[in-house]
Short mmCIF file of C-alpha atoms in Angstrom, two decimals:
data_model
loop_
_atom_site.label_atom_id
_atom_site.label_comp_id
_atom_site.label_asym_id
_atom_site.label_seq_id
_atom_site.Cartn_x
_atom_site.Cartn_y
_atom_site.Cartn_z
CA MET N 546 5.03 -15.06 20.01
CA GLN N 547 8.17 -13.66 21.59
CA ASN N 548 10.66 -13.16 18.78
CA ASN N 549 13.00 -10.20 18.70
CA THR N 550 14.97 -11.64 15.76
CA LEU N 551 12.16 -12.15 13.23
CA LYS N 552 12.92 -9.57 10.53
CA SER N 553 11.27 -10.87 7.37
CA LEU N 554 8.13 -12.95 6.94
CA ASN N 555 6.87 -13.99 3.53
CA LEU N 556 3.49 -15.69 3.76
CA SER N 557 2.68 -15.14 0.07
CA LYS N 558 0.47 -17.73 -1.61
CA ASN N 559 -0.29 -19.46 1.67
CA PRO N 560 -3.68 -21.15 1.60
CA PHE N 561 -4.82 -19.81 4.97
CA LYS N 562 -8.11 -18.00 4.98
CA SER N 563 -9.22 -15.00 7.03
CA LYS N 564 -9.44 -17.07 10.22
CA GLY N 565 -5.82 -18.17 9.84
CA ALA N 566 -4.75 -14.58 9.24
CA VAL N 567 -6.58 -13.46 12.39
CA LEU N 568 -4.74 -16.13 14.40
CA PHE N 569 -1.44 -14.99 12.88
CA PHE N 570 -2.05 -11.35 13.83
CA ARG N 571 -3.12 -12.33 17.33
CA ALA N 572 0.17 -14.21 17.73
CA LEU N 573 2.11 -11.16 16.57
CA LYS N 574 0.13 -8.95 18.92
CA GLY N 575 1.16 -11.02 21.93
CA GLY N 576 4.89 -10.50 21.58
CA LYS N 577 7.54 -8.08 20.49
CA THR N 578 9.13 -8.52 17.07
CA SER N 579 11.62 -6.64 14.97
CA LEU N 580 9.62 -7.45 11.85
CA GLN N 581 10.73 -5.26 8.94
CA TYR N 582 9.25 -7.02 5.91
CA LEU N 583 5.82 -8.66 5.71
CA SER N 584 4.33 -10.15 2.56
CA LEU N 585 0.78 -11.44 2.50
CA ALA N 586 0.61 -11.41 -1.32
CA SER N 587 -1.87 -13.75 -2.96
CA THR N 588 -3.60 -14.65 0.29
CA CYS N 589 -7.18 -14.10 1.43
CA CYS N 590 -6.36 -11.18 3.72
CA GLY N 591 -8.81 -8.65 2.33
CA SER N 592 -11.53 -9.09 4.95
CA THR N 593 -12.36 -6.18 7.23
CA GLU N 594 -11.35 -8.13 10.35
CA VAL N 595 -7.93 -8.98 8.92
CA VAL N 596 -7.36 -5.42 7.68
CA MET N 597 -8.22 -4.04 11.13
CA MET N 598 -5.65 -6.35 12.71
CA LEU N 599 -3.11 -5.30 10.09
CA CYS N 600 -3.84 -1.66 10.94
CA ALA N 601 -3.17 -2.40 14.61
CA LEU N 602 0.16 -3.98 13.61
CA LEU N 603 1.05 -0.85 11.60
CA LEU N 604 0.33 1.34 14.62
CA ARG N 605 2.36 -0.64 17.15
CA ASN N 606 5.28 -2.08 15.19
CA PRO N 607 7.95 0.63 14.80
CA THR N 608 10.20 -1.58 12.66
CA LEU N 609 7.88 -2.68 9.83
CA SER N 610 9.19 -0.90 6.75
CA HIS N 611 7.88 -3.01 3.84
CA LEU N 612 4.34 -4.33 3.42
CA ASN N 613 3.19 -6.34 0.41
CA LEU N 614 -0.57 -6.83 0.04
CA ASN N 615 -0.81 -7.48 -3.69
CA THR N 616 -3.56 -9.79 -4.94
CA THR N 617 -5.31 -10.02 -1.58
CA GLY N 618 -8.77 -8.94 -2.72
CA LEU N 619 -8.55 -5.54 -1.02
CA LYS N 620 -11.35 -3.11 -1.75
CA ASP N 621 -11.67 0.64 -1.17
CA ASN N 622 -13.03 0.28 2.37
CA ALA N 623 -9.89 -1.65 3.38
CA VAL N 624 -7.65 1.07 1.96
CA THR N 625 -9.61 3.67 3.94
CA LEU N 626 -8.74 1.75 7.14
CA LEU N 627 -5.10 1.32 6.08
CA ALA N 628 -4.79 5.00 5.19
CA GLU N 629 -6.04 6.02 8.64
CA SER N 630 -3.33 3.84 10.22
CA LEU N 631 -0.65 5.15 7.89
CA VAL N 632 -1.35 8.75 8.90
CA HIS N 633 0.01 7.81 12.33
CA ASN N 634 2.74 5.54 10.99
CA THR N 635 6.20 7.04 10.55
CA HIS N 636 8.18 3.95 9.64
CA LEU N 637 6.62 2.19 6.61
CA ASN N 638 8.74 2.91 3.51
CA SER N 639 7.22 0.58 0.93
CA LEU N 640 3.58 -0.35 0.35
CA CYS N 641 2.41 -2.71 -2.41
CA LEU N 642 -1.34 -2.77 -3.10
CA SER N 643 -1.15 -3.97 -6.70
CA ASP N 644 -3.65 -6.24 -8.41
CA ASN N 645 -6.55 -5.64 -6.04
CA LEU N 646 -10.02 -4.14 -6.50
CA LEU N 647 -9.11 -0.52 -5.79
CA SER N 648 -10.85 2.40 -7.50
CA ASP N 649 -10.55 6.18 -7.48
CA GLY N 650 -11.72 6.26 -3.85
CA SER N 651 -8.55 4.41 -2.88
CA ALA N 652 -6.49 6.76 -5.02
CA HIS N 653 -7.83 9.68 -3.00
CA GLU N 654 -7.11 7.92 0.34
CA VAL N 655 -3.53 7.12 -0.67
CA ALA N 656 -2.99 10.66 -1.99
CA VAL N 657 -4.10 12.13 1.35
CA THR N 658 -1.81 9.72 3.17
CA LEU N 659 1.13 10.70 0.97
CA ALA N 660 0.51 14.37 1.68
CA ASP N 661 0.73 13.68 5.41
CA LYS N 662 3.78 13.04 7.56
CA ASN N 663 4.54 9.44 6.64
CA ARG N 664 7.74 8.07 5.11
CA LEU N 665 6.44 6.12 2.14
CA HIS N 666 9.05 6.06 -0.62
CA HIS N 667 7.66 3.27 -2.80
CA VAL N 668 3.95 2.86 -3.55
CA ASP N 669 2.63 0.22 -5.95
CA LEU N 670 -0.99 0.61 -7.03
CA SER N 671 -0.61 -1.09 -10.40
CA TYR N 672 -3.29 -3.29 -11.94
CA ASN N 673 -6.26 -1.96 -10.01
CA ARG N 674 -9.44 -0.27 -11.25
CA MET N 675 -8.44 3.38 -11.04
CA THR N 676 -9.45 5.74 -13.81
CA ALA N 677 -7.48 8.68 -15.16
CA LYS N 678 -9.11 10.87 -12.50
CA GLY N 679 -7.70 8.77 -9.64
CA LEU N 680 -4.32 8.42 -11.34
CA TYR N 681 -4.14 12.19 -11.74
CA VAL N 682 -4.81 12.69 -8.00
CA LEU N 683 -1.96 10.28 -7.21
CA ILE N 684 0.42 11.99 -9.63
CA GLN N 685 -0.38 15.36 -8.06
CA SER N 686 0.20 13.95 -4.56
CA SER N 687 3.67 12.79 -5.55
CA THR N 688 4.63 16.43 -6.23
CA VAL N 689 3.65 17.38 -2.67
CA HIS N 690 5.35 14.39 -1.09
CA ASN N 691 9.01 14.75 -2.03
CA ARG N 692 9.98 11.44 -0.43
CA VAL N 693 8.23 9.31 -3.07
CA THR N 694 10.95 7.83 -5.26
CA ARG N 695 8.75 5.32 -7.07
CA MET N 696 5.01 5.11 -7.66
CA ASP N 697 3.77 2.34 -9.94
CA LEU N 698 0.37 3.03 -11.51
CA LYS N 699 0.53 0.88 -14.64
CA GLY N 700 -2.30 -1.40 -15.73
CA ASN N 701 -5.19 0.69 -14.38
CA ASN N 702 -8.27 1.88 -16.31
CA ALA N 703 -7.09 4.92 -18.24
CA THR N 704 -7.96 5.00 -21.93
CA PRO N 705 -5.05 5.27 -24.40
CA ARG N 706 -5.78 9.00 -24.88
CA GLN N 707 -5.95 9.59 -21.11
CA HIS N 708 -2.74 7.63 -20.68
CA LYS N 709 -1.03 9.88 -23.22
CA ASP N 710 -2.30 12.98 -21.37
CA LEU N 711 -1.06 11.60 -18.04
CA VAL N 712 2.38 10.90 -19.53
CA ARG N 713 2.49 14.52 -20.74
CA ILE N 714 1.66 15.68 -17.20
CA LEU N 715 4.46 13.49 -15.82
CA GLU N 716 6.87 15.06 -18.29
CA ASP N 717 5.73 18.58 -17.37
CA LEU N 718 6.17 17.83 -13.66
CA ALA N 719 9.55 16.12 -14.26
CA LEU N 720 8.22 12.91 -12.69
CA VAL N 721 9.11 10.51 -15.51
CA GLY N 722 10.86 7.57 -13.86
CA THR N 723 9.41 8.37 -10.44
CA VAL N 724 5.81 7.65 -11.43
CA VAL N 725 5.32 4.72 -13.79
CA LEU N 726 2.18 4.42 -15.94
#
C-alpha cells in the first residue's frame, strides 16, 4: 500500500477477524502512509498476533497520533506489548482502551508508560476491570506526567466507598476535570 495521503482510517465495527487484521497490517507495513488516526473499535483485534503487528506500526509510523482500540477484547498481556511499544513512541497523543478486559496489571503498565517519555495527552481506560488499587496507580501517574490533559477511568470496579476516596484524592491533587471517575 503506497499512500502518502491517507490520514484517517476508521475500521470500527468491521466484521473482519484476526486474519483480516493481519492482512491489513501487512498492507500498511509495505508502504509509507501519513496515517494520523486509526480506529479499530469494536473489531476482533485483541489477538496476540494482531497486537504485535499494531506494536510494529506504532514503532515505525511517526505520524499516528490517535489510536482507538475500544471494545476489541484486549487483555492485560496485549497492553503489556502495547506499553513496551509506547515507551519508544514519541508521537501518539491519544489512546483509547475502553471497554476491554483490562485489570490492575494493565493499569500498572499504562502508569509506567505515562511516566516515561511519551506524549500521551488523552488516555481512556473506562469500563474495564480495574479495582481501586489500579485506578490509584493511574491517578498517581498523572501527577508525574504533566502532559496528560484527560484520563477517563469511569465504569471500572471500585466500590462506592473506594470511588468516594478516589474522588477525594483527585480533589487533593487538583486533578478534578483531568481525571474522570
